[in-house]
mmCIF file of C-alpha atoms in Angstrom:
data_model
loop_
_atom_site.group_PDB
_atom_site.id
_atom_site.type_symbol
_atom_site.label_atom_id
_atom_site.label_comp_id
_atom_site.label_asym_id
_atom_site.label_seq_id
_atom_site.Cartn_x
_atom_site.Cartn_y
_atom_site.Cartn_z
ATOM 1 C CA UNK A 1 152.801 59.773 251.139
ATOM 2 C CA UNK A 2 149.897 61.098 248.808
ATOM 3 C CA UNK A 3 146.299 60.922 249.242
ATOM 4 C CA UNK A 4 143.754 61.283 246.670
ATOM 5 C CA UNK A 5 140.026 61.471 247.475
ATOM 6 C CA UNK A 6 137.248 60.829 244.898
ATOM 7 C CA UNK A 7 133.757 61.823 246.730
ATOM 8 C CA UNK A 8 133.901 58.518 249.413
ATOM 9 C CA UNK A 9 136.616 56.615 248.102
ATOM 10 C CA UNK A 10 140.776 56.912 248.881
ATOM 11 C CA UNK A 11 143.974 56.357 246.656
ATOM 12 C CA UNK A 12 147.167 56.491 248.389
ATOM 13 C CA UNK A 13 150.234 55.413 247.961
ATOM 14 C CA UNK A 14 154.037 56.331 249.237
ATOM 15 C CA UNK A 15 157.703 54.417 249.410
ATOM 16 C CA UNK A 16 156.972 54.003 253.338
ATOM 17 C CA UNK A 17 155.181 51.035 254.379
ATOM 18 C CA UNK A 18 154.633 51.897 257.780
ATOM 19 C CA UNK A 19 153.421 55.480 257.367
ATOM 20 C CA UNK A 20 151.127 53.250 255.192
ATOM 21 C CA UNK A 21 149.687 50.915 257.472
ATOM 22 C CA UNK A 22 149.454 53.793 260.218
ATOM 23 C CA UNK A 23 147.595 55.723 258.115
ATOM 24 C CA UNK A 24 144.711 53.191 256.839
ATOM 25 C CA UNK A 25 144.421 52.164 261.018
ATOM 26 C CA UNK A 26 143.794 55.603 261.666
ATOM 27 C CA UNK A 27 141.207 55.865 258.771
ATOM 28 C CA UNK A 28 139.484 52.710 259.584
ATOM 29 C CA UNK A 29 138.994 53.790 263.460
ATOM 30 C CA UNK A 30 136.915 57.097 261.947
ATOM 31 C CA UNK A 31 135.122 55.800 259.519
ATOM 32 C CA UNK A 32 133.529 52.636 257.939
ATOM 33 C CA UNK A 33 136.244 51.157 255.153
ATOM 34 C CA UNK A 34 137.184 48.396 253.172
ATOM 35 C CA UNK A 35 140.448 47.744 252.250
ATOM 36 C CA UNK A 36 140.555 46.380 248.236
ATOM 37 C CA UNK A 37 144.389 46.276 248.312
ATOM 38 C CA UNK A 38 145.829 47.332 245.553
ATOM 39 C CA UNK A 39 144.233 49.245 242.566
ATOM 40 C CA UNK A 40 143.189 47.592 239.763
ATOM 41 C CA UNK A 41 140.068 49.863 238.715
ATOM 42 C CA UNK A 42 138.750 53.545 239.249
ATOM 43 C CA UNK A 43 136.763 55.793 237.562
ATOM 44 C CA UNK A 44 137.291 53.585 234.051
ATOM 45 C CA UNK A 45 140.724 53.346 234.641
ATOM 46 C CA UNK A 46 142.002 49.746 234.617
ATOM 47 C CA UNK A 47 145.283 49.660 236.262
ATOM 48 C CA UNK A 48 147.800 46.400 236.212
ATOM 49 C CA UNK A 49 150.997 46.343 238.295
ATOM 50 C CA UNK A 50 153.791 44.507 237.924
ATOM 51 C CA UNK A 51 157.555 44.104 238.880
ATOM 52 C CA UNK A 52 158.548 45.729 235.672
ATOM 53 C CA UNK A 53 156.108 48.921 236.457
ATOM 54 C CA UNK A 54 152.588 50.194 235.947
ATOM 55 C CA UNK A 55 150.042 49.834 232.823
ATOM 56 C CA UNK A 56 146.884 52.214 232.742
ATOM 57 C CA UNK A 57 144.229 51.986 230.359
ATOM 58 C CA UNK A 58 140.543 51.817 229.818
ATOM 59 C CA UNK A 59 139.830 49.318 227.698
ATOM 60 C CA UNK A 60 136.451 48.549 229.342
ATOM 61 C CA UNK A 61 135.760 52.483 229.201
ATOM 62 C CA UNK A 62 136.255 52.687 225.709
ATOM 63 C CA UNK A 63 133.715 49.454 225.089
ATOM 64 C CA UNK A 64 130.963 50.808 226.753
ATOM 65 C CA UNK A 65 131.663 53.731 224.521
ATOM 66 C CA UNK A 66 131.423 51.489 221.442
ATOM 67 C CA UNK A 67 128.418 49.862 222.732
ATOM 68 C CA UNK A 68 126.285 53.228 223.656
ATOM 69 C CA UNK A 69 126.843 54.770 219.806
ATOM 70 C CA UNK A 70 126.367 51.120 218.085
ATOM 71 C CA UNK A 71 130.172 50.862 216.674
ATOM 72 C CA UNK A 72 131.494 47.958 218.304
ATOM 73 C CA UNK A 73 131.393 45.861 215.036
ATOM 74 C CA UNK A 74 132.714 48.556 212.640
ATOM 75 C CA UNK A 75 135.413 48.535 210.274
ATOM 76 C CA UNK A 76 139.000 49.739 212.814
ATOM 77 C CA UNK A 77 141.425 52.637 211.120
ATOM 78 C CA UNK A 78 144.763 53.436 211.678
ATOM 79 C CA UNK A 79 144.644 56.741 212.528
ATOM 80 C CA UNK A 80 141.707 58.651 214.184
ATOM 81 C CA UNK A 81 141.825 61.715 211.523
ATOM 82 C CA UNK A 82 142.621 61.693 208.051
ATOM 83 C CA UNK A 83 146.020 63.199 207.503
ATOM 84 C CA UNK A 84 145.654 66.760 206.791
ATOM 85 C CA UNK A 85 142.182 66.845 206.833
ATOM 86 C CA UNK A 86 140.841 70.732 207.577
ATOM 87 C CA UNK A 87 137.346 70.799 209.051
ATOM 88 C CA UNK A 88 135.486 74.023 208.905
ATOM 89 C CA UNK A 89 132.354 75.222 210.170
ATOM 90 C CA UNK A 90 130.804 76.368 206.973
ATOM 91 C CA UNK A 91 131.151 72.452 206.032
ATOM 92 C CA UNK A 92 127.723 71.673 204.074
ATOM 93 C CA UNK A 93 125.466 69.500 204.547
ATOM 94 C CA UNK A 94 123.114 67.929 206.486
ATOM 95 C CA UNK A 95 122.946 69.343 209.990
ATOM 96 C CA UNK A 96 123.821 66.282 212.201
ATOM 97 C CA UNK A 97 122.417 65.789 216.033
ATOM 98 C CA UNK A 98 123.891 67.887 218.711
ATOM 99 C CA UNK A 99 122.605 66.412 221.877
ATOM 100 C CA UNK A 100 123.721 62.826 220.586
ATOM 101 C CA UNK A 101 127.542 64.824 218.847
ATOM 102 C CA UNK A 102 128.337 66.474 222.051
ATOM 103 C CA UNK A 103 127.444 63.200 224.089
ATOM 104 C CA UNK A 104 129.998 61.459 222.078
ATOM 105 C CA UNK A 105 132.259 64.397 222.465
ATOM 106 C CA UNK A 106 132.094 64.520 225.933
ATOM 107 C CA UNK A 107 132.673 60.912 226.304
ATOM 108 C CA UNK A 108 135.603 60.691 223.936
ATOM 109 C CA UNK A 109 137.352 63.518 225.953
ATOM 110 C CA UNK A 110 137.371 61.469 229.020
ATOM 111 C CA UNK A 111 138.980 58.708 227.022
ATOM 112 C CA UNK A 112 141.555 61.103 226.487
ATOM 113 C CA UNK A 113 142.525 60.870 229.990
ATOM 114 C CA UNK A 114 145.231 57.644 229.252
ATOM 115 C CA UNK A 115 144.595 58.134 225.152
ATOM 116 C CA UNK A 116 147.030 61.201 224.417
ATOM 117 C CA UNK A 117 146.657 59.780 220.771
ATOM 118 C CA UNK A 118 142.728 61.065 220.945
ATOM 119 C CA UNK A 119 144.057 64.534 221.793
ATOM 120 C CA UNK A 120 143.775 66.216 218.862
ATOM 121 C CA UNK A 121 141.200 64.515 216.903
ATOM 122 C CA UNK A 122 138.522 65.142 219.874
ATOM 123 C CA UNK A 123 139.800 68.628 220.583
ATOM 124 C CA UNK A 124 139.094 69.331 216.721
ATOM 125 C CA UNK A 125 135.818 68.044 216.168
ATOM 126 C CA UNK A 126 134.587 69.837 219.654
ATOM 127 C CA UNK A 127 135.157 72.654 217.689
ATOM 128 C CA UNK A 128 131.517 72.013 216.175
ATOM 129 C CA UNK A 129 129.526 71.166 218.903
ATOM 130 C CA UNK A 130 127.700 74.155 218.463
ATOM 131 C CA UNK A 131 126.023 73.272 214.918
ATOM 132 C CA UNK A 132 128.081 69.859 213.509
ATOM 133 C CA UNK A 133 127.303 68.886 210.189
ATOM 134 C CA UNK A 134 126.957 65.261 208.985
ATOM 135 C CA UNK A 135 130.469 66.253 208.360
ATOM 136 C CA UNK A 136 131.415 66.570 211.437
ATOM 137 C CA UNK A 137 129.340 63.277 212.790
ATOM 138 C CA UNK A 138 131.575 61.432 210.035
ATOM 139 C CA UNK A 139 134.626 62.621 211.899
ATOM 140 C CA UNK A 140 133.414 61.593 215.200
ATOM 141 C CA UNK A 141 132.637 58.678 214.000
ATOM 142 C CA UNK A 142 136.277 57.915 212.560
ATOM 143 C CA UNK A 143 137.938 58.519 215.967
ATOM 144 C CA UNK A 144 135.560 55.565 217.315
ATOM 145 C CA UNK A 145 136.784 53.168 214.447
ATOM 146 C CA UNK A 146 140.261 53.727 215.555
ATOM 147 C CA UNK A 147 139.733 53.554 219.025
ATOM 148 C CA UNK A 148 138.441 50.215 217.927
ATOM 149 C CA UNK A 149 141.540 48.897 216.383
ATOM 150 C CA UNK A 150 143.357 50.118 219.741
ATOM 151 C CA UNK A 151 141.437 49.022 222.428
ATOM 152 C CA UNK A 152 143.957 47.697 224.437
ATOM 153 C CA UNK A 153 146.595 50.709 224.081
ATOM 154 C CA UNK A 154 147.518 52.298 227.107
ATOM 155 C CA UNK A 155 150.623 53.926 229.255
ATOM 156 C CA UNK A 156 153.459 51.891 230.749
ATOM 157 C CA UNK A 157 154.939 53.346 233.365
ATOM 158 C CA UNK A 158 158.386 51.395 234.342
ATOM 159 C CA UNK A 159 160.002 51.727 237.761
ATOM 160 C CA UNK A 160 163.304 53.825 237.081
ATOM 161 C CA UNK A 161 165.997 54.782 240.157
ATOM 162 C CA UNK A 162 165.610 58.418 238.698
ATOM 163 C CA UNK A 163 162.670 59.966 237.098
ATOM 164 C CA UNK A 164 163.401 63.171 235.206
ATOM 165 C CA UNK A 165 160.963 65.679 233.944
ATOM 166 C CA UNK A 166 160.628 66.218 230.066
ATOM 167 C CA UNK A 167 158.576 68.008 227.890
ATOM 168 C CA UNK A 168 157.669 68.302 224.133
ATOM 169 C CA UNK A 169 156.432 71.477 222.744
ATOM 170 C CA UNK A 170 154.806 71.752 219.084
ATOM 171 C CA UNK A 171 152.328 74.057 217.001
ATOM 172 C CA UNK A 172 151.304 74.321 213.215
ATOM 173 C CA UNK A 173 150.887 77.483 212.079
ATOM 174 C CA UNK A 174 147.111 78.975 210.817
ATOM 175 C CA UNK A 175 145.115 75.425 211.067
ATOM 176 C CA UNK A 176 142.256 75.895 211.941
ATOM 177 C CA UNK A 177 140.401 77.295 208.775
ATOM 178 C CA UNK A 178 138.181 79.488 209.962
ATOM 179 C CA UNK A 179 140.103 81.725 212.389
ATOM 180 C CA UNK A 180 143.313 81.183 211.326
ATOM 181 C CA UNK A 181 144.515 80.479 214.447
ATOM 182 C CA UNK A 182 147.340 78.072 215.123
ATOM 183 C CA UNK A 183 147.017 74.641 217.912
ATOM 184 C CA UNK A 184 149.479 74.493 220.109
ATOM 185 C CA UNK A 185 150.338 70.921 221.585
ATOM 186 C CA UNK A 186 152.816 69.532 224.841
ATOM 187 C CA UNK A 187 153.519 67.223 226.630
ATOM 188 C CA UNK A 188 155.681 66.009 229.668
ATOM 189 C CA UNK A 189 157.184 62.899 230.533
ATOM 190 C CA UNK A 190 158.144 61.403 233.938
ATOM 191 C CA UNK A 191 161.035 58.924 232.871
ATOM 192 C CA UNK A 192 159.976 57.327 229.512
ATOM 193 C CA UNK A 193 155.811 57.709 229.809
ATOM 194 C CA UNK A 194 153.963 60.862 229.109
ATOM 195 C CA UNK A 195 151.751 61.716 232.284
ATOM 196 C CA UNK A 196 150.269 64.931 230.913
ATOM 197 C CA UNK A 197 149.721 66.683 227.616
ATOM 198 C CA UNK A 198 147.755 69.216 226.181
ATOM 199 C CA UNK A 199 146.212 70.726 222.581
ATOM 200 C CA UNK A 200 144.133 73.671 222.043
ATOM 201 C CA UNK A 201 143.578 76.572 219.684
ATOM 202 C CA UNK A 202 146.029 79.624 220.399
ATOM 203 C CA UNK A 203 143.186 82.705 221.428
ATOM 204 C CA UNK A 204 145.697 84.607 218.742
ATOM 205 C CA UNK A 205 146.038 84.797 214.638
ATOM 206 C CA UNK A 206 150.171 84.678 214.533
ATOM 207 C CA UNK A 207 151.868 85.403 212.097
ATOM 208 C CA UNK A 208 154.935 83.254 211.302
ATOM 209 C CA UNK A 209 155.880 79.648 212.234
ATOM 210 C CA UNK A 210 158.295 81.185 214.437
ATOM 211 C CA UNK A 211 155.935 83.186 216.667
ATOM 212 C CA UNK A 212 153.007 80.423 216.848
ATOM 213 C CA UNK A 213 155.719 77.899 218.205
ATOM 214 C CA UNK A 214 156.788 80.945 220.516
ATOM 215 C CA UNK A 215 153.539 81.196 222.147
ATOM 216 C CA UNK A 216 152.874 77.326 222.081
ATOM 217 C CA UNK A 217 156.476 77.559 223.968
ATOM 218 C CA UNK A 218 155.701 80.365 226.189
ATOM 219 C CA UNK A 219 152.383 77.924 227.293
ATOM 220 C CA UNK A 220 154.919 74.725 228.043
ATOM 221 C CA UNK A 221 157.117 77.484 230.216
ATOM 222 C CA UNK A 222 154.217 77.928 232.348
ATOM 223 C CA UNK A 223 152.858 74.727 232.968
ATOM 224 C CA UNK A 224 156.375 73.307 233.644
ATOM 225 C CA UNK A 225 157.245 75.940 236.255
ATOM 226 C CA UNK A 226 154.022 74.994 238.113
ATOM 227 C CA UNK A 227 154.778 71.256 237.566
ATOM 228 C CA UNK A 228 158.450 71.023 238.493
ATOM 229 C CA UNK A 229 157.202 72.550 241.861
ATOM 230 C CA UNK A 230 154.752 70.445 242.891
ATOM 231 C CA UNK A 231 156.677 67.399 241.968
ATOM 232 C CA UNK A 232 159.517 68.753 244.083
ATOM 233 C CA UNK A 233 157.124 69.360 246.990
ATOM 234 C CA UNK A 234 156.368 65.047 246.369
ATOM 235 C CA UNK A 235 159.856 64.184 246.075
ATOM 236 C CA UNK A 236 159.667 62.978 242.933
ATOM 237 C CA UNK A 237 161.999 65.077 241.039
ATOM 238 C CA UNK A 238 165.663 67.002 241.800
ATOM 239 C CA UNK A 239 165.638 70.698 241.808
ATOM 240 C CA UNK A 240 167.581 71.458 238.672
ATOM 241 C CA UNK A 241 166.296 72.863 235.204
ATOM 242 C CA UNK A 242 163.252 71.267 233.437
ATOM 243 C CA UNK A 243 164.367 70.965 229.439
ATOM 244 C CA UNK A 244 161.337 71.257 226.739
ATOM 245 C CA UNK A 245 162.234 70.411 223.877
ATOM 246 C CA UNK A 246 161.207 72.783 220.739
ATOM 247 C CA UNK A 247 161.645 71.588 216.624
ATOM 248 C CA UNK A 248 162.471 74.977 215.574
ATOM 249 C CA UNK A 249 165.534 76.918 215.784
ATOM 250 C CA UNK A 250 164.087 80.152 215.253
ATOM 251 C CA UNK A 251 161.615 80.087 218.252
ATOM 252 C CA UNK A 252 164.688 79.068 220.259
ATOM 253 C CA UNK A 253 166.931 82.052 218.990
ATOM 254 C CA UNK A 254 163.882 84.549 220.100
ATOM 255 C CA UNK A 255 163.469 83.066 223.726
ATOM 256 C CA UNK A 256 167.001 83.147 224.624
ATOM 257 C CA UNK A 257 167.669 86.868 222.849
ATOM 258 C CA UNK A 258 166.382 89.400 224.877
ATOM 259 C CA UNK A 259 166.780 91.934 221.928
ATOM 260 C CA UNK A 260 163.185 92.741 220.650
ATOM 261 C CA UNK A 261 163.567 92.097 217.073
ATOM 262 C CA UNK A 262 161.033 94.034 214.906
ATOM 263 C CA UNK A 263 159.963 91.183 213.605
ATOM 264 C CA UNK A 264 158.675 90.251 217.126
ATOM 265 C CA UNK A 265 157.624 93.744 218.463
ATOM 266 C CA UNK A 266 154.282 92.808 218.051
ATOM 267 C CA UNK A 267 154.170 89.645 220.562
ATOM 268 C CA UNK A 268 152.335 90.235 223.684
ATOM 269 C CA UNK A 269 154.234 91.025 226.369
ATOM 270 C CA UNK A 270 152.727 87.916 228.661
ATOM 271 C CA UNK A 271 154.537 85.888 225.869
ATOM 272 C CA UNK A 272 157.806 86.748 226.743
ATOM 273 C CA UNK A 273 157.952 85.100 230.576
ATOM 274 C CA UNK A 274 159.416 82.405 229.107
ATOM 275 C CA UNK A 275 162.973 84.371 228.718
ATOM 276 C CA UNK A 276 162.763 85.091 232.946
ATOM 277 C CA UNK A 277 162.499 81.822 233.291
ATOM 278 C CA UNK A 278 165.667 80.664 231.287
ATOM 279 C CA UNK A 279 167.649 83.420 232.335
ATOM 280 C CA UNK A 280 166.660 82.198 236.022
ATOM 281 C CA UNK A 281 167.808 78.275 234.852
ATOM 282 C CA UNK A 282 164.164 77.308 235.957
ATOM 283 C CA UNK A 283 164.248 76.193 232.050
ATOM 284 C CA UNK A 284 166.008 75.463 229.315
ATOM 285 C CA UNK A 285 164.875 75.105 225.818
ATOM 286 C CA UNK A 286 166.581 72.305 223.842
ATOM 287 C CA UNK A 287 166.332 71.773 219.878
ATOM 288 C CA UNK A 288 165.370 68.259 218.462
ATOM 289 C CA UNK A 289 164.533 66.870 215.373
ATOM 290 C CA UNK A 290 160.916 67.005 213.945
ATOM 291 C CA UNK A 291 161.274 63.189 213.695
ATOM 292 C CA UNK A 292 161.779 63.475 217.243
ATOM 293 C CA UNK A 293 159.121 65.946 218.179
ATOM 294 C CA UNK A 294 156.718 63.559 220.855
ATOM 295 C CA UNK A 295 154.393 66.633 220.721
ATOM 296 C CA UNK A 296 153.647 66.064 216.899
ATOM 297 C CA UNK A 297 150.267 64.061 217.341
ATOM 298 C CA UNK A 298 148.839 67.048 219.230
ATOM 299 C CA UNK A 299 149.086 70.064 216.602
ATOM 300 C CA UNK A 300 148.088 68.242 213.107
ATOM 301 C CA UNK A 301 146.516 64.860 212.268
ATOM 302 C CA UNK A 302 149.645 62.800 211.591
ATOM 303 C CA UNK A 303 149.778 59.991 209.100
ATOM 304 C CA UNK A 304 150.499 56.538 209.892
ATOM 305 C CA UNK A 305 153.992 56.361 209.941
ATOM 306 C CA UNK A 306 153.970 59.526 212.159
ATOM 307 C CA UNK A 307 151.501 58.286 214.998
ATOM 308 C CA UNK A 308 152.779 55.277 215.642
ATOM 309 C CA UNK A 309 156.292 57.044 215.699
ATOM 310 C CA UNK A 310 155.232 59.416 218.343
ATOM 311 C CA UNK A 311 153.318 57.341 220.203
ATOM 312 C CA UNK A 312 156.483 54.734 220.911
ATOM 313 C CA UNK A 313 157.916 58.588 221.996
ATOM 314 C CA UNK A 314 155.238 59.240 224.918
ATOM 315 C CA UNK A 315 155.448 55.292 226.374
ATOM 316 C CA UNK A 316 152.405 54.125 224.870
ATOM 317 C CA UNK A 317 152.128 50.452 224.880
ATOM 318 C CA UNK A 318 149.667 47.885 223.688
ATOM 319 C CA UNK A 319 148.070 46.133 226.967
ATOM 320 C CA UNK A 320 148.381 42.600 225.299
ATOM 321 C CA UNK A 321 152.010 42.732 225.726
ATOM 322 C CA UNK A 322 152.180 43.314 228.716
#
């Protein structure tokens, strides 16, 4: 059984009914409750369960958003950045207002919570928050016109007889303009849906392909070790080997060669606990096709083609099918 407590009010769920009951008699003796039954709302997340599994979005979240910044009637896109777009901050211009960018900002990066498509767009453009330039506003402003067009998107989860742990790991190489600095992006599926992802800035200039998908790597390694555990602790998962799966060879050769090459002399040694934990089976590094690469959307702004590709990857579904 697992609990979840949100200030006064309880999620809980488990596969025994009467551990269940048991436990909301108890609850209800000690304090003053009401029982809504099953979840269909909290904390903007609208959740609808079915035979067939569990959808989560926040459609209504995302409205309110529209509403606040006056773009519920503009003009939808199909992507929330332009593909390959590079946004500096020594864009010029006219200097654009903070207070009202990094309220949009911070409410876009809640939305992020069931939008892993929003990942990288809002983790870009919170670059600027600083000093944003109309520039930057613009940009802003394009990941609200696509979140128009995809209101209803969300994450199906299905009911499976075995869930197995999965996860994607991705990184361009020198993107971000200014620094240099590479984005690494992953993310890790429970059966067919993604349940947690992540993009952000490397803290180091790299300098090959190879070694910025190394440390991108090195960061899935470490999150997945801490993941696989707790998920054993819940029951959810076997012990056995978590697989992430990497799009380049090279980065694979390097984690499984415990030679120090002297082209990779240089990486820091924290960088390299990813080969202790395949030589300890805790993981296993597995090559697939950039086509294939579900962490794609969170290292550069994909084109069309590309996003909706990826997002079919993660279990991304649109809630009017449903």
């Amino acid at each position: 059984m697992v609990v979840a407590l949100y200030v006064d009010d309880l999620i809980f769920t488990g596969s025994n009914a009467k551990l269940i009951k048991e436990f909301k008699e108890i609850m209800k003796k000690e304090f003053e409750m009401t029982d809504l039954g099953l979840m269909k709302y909290f904390l903007g997340l609208e959740v609808k369960q079915s035979d067939e599994g569990i959808f989560i979005s926040q459609e209504r979240y995302a409205l309110e958003i529209l509403k606040k910044f006056k773009m519920e009637d503009c003009n939808p896109v199909s992507t929330p950045m332009e593909p390959g777009r590079k946004l500096s901050k020594f864009d010029g211009g006219e200097r654009a207002n903070s207070g009202r960018f990094r309220s949009l900002v911070g409410s876009l990066r809640y939305l992020t919570s069931m939008r892993p498509d929003l990942m990288l767009s809002v983790g870009i453009t919170s670059r600027f928050m600083e000093d944003p330039s109309y520039t930057h506003w613009k940009a802003l402003k394009r990941i609200l016109r696509y979140v128009r067009g995809s209101l209803s998107l969300g994450l199906f989860y299905s009911k499976l007889d075995d869930y197995r742990l999965v996860g994607y790991s991705d990184s361009d190489w020198c993107g971000d303009v200014d620094d240099q600095k590479s984005t690494s992006g992953y993310v890790f599926l429970l059966g067919n849906t993604a349940f947690t992802w992540l993009s952000k800035k490397q803290p180091i200039v790299t300098l090959s392909t190879c070694e910025a998908e190394y440390v991108a790597a090195s960061w899935s390694v470490c999150y997945a070790v801490w993941l696989s555990n707790l998920l054993r602790h819940m029951g959810v998962i076997r012990d056995e080997g978590i697989v992430i799966r990497v799009d380049n060879k090279s980065t694979i050769e390097l984690a499984k060669n415990p030679v120090n090459h002297g082209r990779s002399k240089h990486i820091d040694v924290r960088f390299h606990f990813i080969r202790e934990q395949i030589r300890e089976g805790k993981v296993e590094l597995e090559h697939v096709e950039s086509r294939a690469q579900a962490a794609n959307i969170f290292t550069k702004p994909p084109p069309t083609t590309l996003l909706e590709n990826c997002k079919r990857l993660i279990g991304m579904r649109d809630g009017k099918s449903i």
